[in-house]
Coordinates of N, CA, C and O in Angstrom, one line a residue:
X258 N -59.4 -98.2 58.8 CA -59.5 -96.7 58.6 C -58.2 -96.1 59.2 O -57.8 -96.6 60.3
X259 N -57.4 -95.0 58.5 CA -56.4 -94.6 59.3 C -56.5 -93.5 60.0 O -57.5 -92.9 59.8
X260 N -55.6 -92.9 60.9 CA -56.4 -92.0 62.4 C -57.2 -90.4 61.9 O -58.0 -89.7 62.4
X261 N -56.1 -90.5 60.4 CA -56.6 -88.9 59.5 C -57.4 -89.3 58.4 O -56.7 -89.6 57.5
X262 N -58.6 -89.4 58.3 CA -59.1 -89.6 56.9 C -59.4 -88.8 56.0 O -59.9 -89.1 54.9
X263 N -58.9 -87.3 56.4 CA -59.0 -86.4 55.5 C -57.6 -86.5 54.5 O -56.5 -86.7 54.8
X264 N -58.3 -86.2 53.3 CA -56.8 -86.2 51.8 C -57.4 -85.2 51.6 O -58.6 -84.9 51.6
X265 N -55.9 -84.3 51.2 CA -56.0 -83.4 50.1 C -55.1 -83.2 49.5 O -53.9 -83.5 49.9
X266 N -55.6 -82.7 48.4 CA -54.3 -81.8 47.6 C -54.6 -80.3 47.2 O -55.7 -79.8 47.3
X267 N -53.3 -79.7 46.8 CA -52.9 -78.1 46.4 C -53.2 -78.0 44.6 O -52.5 -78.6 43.8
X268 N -54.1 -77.3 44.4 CA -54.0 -77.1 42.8 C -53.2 -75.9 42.9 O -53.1 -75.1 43.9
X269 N -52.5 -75.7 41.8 CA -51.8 -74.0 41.7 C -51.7 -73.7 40.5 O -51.0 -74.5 39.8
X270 N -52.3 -72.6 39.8 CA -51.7 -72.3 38.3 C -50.5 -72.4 37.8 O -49.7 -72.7 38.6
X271 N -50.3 -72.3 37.1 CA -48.8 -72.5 36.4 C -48.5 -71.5 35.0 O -47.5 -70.8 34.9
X272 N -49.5 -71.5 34.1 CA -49.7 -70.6 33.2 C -51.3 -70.7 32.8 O -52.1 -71.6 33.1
X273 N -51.6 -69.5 32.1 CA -53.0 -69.8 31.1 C -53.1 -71.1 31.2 O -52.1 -71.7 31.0
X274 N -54.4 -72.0 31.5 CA -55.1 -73.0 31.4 C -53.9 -74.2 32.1 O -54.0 -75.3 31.6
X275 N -53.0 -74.1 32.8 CA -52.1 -75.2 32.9 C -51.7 -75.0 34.1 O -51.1 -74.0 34.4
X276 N -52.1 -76.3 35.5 CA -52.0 -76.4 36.6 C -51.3 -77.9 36.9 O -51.0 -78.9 36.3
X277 N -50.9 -77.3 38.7 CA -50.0 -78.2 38.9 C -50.7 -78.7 40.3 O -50.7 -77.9 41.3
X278 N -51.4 -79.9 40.4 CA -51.5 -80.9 41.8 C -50.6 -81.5 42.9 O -49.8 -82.4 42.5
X279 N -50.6 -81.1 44.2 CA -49.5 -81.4 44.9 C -50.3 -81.7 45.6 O -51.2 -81.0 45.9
X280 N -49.9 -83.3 46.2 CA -50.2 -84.2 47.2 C -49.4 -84.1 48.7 O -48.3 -83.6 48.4
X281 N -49.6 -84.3 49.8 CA -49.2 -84.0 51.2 C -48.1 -84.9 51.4 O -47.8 -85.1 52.5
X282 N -47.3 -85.6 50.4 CA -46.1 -86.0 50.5 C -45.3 -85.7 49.3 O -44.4 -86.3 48.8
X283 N -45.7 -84.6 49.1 CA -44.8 -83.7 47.8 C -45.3 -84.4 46.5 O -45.8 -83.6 45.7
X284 N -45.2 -85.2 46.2 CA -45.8 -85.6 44.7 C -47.0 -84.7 44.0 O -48.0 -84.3 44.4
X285 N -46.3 -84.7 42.6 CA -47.3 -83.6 41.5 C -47.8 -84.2 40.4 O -47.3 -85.2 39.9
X286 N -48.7 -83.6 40.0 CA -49.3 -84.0 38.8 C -49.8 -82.7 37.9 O -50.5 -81.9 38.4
X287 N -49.3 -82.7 36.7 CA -49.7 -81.5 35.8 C -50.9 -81.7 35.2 O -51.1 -82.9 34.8
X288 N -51.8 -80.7 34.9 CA -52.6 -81.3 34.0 C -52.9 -79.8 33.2 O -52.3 -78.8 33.5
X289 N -53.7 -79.9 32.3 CA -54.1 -78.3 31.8 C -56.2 -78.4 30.9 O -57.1 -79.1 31.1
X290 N -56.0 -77.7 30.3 CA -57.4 -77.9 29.4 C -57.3 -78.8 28.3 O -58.3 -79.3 27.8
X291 N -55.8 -79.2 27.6 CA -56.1 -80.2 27.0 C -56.8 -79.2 25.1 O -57.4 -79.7 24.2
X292 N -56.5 -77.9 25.4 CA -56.4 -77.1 24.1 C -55.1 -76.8 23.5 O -54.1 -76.7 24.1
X293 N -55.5 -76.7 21.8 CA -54.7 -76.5 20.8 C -53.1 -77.2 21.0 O -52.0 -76.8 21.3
X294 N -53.7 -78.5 20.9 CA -52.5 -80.0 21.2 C -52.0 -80.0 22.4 O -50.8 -80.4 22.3
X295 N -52.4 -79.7 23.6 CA -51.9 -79.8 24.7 C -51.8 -80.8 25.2 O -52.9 -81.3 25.5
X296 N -50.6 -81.8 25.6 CA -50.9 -83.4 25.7 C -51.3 -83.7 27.1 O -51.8 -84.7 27.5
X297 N -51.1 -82.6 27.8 CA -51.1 -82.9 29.5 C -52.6 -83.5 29.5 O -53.3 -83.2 28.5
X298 N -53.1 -84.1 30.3 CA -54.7 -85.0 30.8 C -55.1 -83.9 31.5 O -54.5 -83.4 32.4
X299 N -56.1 -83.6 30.8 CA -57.5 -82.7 31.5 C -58.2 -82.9 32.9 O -57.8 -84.0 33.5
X300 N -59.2 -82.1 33.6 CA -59.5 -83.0 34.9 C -60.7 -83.6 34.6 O -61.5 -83.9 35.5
X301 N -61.0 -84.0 33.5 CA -61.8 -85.2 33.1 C -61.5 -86.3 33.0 O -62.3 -87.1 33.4
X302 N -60.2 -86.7 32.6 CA -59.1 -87.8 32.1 C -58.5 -87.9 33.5 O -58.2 -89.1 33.8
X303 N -58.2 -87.2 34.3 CA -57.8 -87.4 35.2 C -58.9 -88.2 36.8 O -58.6 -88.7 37.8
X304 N -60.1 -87.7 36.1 CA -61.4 -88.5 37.2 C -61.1 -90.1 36.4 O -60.8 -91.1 37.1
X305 N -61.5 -90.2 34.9 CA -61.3 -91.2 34.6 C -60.6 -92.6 35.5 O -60.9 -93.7 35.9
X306 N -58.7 -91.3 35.4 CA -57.0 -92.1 35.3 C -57.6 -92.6 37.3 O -57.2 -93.6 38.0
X307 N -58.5 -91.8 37.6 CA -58.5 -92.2 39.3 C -59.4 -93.1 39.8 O -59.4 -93.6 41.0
X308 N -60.7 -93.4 38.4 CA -61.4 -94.4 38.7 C -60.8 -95.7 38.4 O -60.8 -96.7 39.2
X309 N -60.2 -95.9 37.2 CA -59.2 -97.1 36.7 C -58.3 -97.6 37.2 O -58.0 -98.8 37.2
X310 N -57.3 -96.2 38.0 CA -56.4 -96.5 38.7 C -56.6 -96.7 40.4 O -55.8 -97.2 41.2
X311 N -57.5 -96.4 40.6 CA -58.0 -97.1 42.3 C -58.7 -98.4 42.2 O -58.6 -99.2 43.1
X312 N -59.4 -98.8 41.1 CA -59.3 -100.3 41.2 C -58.7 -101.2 40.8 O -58.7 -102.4 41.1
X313 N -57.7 -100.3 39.8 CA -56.4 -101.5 39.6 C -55.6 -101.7 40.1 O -54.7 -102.4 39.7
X314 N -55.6 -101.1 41.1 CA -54.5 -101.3 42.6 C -55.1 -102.1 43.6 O -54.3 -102.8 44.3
X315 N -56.5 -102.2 43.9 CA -57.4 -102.9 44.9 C -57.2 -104.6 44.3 O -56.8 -105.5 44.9
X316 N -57.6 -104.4 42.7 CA -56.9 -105.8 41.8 C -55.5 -106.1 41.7 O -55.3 -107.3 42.0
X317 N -54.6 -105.4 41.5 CA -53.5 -105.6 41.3 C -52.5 -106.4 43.0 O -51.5 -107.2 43.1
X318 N -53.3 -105.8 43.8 CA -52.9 -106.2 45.3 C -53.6 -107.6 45.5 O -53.0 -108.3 46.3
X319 N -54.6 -108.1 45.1 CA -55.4 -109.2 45.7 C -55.2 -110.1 44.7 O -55.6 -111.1 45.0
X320 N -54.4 -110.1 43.1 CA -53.8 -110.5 42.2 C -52.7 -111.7 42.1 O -52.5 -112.9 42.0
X321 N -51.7 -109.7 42.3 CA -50.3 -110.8 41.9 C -49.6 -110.9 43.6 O -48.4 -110.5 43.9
X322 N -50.2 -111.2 44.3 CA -49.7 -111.9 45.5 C -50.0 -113.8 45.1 O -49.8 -114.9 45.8
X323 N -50.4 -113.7 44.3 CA -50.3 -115.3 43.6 C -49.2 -115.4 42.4 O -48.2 -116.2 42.4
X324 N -49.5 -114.4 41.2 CA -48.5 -114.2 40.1 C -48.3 -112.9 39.6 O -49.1 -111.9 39.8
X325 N -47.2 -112.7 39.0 CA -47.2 -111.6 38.4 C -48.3 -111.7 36.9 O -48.7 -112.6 36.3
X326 N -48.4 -110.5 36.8 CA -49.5 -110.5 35.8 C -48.6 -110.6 34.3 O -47.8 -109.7 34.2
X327 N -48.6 -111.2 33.6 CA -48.2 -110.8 31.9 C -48.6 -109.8 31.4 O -47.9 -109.6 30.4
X328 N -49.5 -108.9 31.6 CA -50.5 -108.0 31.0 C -51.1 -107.3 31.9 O -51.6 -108.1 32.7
X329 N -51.3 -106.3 32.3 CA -52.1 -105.4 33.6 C -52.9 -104.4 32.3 O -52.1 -104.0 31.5
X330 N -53.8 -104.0 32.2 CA -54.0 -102.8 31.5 C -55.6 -102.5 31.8 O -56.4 -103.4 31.4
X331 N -56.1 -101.4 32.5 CA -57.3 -100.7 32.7 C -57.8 -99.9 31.4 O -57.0 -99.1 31.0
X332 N -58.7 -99.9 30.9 CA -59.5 -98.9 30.4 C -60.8 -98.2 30.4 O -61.9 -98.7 30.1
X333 N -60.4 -97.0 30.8 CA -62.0 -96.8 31.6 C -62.2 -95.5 30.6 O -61.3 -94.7 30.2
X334 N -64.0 -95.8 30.2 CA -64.4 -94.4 29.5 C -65.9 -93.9 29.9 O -66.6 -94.4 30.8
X335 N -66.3 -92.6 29.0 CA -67.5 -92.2 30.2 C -68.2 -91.3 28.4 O -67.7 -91.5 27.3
X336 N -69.1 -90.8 28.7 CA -69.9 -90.0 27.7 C -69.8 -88.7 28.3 O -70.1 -88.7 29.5
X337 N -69.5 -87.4 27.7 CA -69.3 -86.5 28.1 C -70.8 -85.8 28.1 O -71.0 -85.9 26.9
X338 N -72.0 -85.2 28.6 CA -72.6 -84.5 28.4 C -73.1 -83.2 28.7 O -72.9 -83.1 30.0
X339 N -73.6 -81.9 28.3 CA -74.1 -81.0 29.1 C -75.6 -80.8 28.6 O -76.1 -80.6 27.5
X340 N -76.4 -81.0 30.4 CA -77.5 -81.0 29.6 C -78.4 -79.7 30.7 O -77.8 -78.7 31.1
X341 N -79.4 -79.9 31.0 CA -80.1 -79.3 32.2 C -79.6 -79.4 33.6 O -80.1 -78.9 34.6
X342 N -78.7 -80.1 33.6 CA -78.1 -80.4 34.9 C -76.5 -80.1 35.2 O -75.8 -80.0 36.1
X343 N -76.3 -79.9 33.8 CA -75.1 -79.2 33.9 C -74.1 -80.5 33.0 O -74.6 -81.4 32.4
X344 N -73.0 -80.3 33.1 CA -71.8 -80.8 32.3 C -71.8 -81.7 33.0 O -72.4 -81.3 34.0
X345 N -71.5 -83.0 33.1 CA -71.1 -84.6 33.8 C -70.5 -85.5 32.6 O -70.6 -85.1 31.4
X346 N -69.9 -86.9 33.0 CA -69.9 -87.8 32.7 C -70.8 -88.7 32.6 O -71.5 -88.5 33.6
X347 N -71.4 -89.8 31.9 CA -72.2 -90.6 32.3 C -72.0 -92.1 31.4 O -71.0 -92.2 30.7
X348 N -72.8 -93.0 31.6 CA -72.2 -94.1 31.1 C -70.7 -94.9 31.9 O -69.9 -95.8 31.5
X349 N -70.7 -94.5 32.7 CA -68.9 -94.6 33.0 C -69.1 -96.3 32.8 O -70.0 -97.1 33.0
X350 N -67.2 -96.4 32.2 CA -66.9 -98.2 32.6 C -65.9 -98.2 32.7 O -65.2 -97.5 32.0
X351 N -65.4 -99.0 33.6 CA -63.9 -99.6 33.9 C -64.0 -101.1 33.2 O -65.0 -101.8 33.3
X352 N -62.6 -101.3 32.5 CA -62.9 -102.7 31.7 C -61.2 -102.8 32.1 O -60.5 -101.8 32.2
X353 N -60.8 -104.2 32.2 CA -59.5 -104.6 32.9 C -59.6 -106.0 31.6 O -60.5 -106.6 31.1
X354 N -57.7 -105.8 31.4 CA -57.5 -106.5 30.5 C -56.1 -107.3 31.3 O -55.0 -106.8 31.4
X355 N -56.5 -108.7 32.1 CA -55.5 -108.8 32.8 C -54.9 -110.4 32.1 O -55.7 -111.0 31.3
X356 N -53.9 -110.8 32.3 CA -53.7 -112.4 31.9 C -52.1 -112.4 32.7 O -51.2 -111.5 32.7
X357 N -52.2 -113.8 33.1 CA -51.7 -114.3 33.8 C -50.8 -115.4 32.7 O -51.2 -115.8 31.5
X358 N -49.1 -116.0 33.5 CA -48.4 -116.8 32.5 C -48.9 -117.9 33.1 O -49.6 -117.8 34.1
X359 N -48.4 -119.1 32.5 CA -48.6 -120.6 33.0 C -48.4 -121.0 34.8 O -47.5 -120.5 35.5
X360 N -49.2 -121.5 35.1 CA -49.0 -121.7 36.7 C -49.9 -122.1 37.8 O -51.1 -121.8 37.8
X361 N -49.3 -122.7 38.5 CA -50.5 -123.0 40.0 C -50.5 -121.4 40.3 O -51.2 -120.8 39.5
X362 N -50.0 -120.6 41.2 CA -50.3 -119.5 41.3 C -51.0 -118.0 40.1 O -51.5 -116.9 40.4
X363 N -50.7 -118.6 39.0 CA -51.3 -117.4 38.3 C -52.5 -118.6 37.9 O -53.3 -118.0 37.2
X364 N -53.0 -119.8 38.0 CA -54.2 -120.4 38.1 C -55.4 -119.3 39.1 O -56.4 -118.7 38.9
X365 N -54.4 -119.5 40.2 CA -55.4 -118.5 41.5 C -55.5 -117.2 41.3 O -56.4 -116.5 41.8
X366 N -54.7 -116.9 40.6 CA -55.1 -115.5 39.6 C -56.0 -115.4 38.9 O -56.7 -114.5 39.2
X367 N -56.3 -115.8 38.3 CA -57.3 -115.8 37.5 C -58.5 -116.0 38.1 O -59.5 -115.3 38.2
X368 N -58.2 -117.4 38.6 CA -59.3 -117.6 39.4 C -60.6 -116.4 40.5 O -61.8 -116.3 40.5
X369 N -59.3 -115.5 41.4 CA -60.0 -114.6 41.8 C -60.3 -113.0 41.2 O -61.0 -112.1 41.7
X370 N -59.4 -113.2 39.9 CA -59.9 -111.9 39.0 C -61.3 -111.6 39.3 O -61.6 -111.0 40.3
X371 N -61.9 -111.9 38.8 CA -63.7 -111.5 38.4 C -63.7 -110.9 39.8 O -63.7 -109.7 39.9
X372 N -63.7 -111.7 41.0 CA -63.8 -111.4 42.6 C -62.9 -110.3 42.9 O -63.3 -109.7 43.9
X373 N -61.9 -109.9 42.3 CA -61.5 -109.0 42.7 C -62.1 -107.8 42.2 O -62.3 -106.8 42.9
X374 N -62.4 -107.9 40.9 CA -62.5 -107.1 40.5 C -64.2 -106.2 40.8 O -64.5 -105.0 40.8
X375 N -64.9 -107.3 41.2 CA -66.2 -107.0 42.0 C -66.3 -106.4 43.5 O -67.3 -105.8 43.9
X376 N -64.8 -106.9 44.4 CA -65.2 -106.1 45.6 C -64.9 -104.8 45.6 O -65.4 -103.7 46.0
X377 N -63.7 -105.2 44.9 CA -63.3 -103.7 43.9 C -64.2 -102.3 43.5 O -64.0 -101.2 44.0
X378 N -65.1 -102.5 42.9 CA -65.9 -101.8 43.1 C -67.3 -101.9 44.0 O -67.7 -100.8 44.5
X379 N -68.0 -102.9 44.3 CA -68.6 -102.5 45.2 C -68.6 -101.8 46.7 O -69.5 -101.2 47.2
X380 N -67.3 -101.9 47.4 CA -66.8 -101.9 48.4 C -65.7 -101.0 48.8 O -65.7 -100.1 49.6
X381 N -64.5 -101.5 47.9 CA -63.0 -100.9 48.5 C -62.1 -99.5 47.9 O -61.3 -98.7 48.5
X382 N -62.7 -99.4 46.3 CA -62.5 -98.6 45.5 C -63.3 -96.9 45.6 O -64.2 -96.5 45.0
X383 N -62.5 -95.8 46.7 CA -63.0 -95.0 47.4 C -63.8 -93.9 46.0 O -64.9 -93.2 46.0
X384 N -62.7 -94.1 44.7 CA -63.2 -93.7 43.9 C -64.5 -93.7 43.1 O -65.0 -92.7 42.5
X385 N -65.0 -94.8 43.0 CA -65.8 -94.9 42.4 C -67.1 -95.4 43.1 O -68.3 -95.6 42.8
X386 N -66.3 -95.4 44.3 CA -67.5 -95.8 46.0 C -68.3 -94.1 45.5 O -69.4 -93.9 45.1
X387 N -67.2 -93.3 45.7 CA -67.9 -92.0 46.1 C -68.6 -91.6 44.7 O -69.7 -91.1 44.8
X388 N -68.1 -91.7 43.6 CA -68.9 -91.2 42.3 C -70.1 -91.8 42.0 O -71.1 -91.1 41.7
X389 N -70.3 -93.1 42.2 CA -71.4 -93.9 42.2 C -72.6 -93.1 43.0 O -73.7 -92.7 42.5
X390 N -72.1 -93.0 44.9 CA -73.0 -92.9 45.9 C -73.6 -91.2 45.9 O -74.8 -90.8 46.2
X391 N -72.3 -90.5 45.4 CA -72.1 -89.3 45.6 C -72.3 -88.6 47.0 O -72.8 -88.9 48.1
X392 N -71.4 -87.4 46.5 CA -71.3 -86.5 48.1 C -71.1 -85.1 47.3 O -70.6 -84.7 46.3
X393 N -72.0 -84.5 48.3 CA -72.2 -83.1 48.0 C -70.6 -82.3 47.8 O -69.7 -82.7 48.6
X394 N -70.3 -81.5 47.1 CA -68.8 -80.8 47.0 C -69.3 -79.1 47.3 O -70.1 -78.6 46.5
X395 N -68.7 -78.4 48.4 CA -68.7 -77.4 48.5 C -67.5 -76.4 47.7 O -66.3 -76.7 47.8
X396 N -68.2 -75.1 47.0 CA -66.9 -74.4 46.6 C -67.2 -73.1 47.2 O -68.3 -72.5 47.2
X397 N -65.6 -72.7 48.0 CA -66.0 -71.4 48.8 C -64.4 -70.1 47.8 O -63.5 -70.5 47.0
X398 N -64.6 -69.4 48.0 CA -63.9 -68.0 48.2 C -63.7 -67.7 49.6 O -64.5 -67.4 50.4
X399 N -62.0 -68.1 49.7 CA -61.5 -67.3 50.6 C -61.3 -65.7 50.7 O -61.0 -65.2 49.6
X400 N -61.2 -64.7 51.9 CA -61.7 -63.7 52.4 C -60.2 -63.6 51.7 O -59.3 -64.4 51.7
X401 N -60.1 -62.0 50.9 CA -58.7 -62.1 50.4 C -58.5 -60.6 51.2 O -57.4 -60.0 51.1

């Protein structure tokens, strides 16, 4: 654990429907609603981009410290619904399309894929630790 466990980030408008995410070491990420051809990732695609991409880093680290991968590619999808409980995802899946070239080392690649990819989620992947377990999210209005 490290000594601050709190993360955040700054959302900030930018225009009608189109926002900009700033992380506590300056890095950004745009996103918007994703209307009338808007290519930027929605904050739907972007829960997705953070479930696929926190375990393919958990994988990718316990991986290619044997080989480099030939192929790395995550695809994660979900069912969009609104019902009595409100708007969610459901169904979610992360599915990993990884392969390894000839080798003693990309052998042990492979070898511990499946395993990675299991503590991965059971365990190390904060993302989908917390979506799975869930945690209450508070929304306030600051005193303006």
């Amino acid at each position: 654990m490290t000594d601050n466990p709190v993360r955040t980030v700054t959302v900030e408008r930018t225009s009608t429907g189109h926002f900009t995410a700033t992380n506590t070491r300056g890095g950004t990420v745009s996103f918007g609603t994703g209307a009338d051809g808007d290519t930027q990732f929605t904050p739907v695609e972007l829960l997705l981009a953070a479930l696929g991409g926190c375990t393919a880093v958990d994988v990718d680290i316990a991986t290619s410290r044997h080989a480099e991968p030939a192929e790395f590619s995550v695809a994660v999808a979900g069912n969009k619904v609104g019902d009595d409980l409100g708007n969610r995802l459901t169904d979610l899946t992360v599915t990993f399309s990884v392969t390894f070239p000839d080798g003693e080392g990309a052998d042990r690649a492979r070898a511990i894929l499946p395993r990675a990819v299991k503590t991965s989620h059971d365990r190390l992947c904060t993302v989908s630790r917390t979506v799975e377990i869930g945690t209450p999210v508070t929304a306030t209005v600051e005193d303006a």
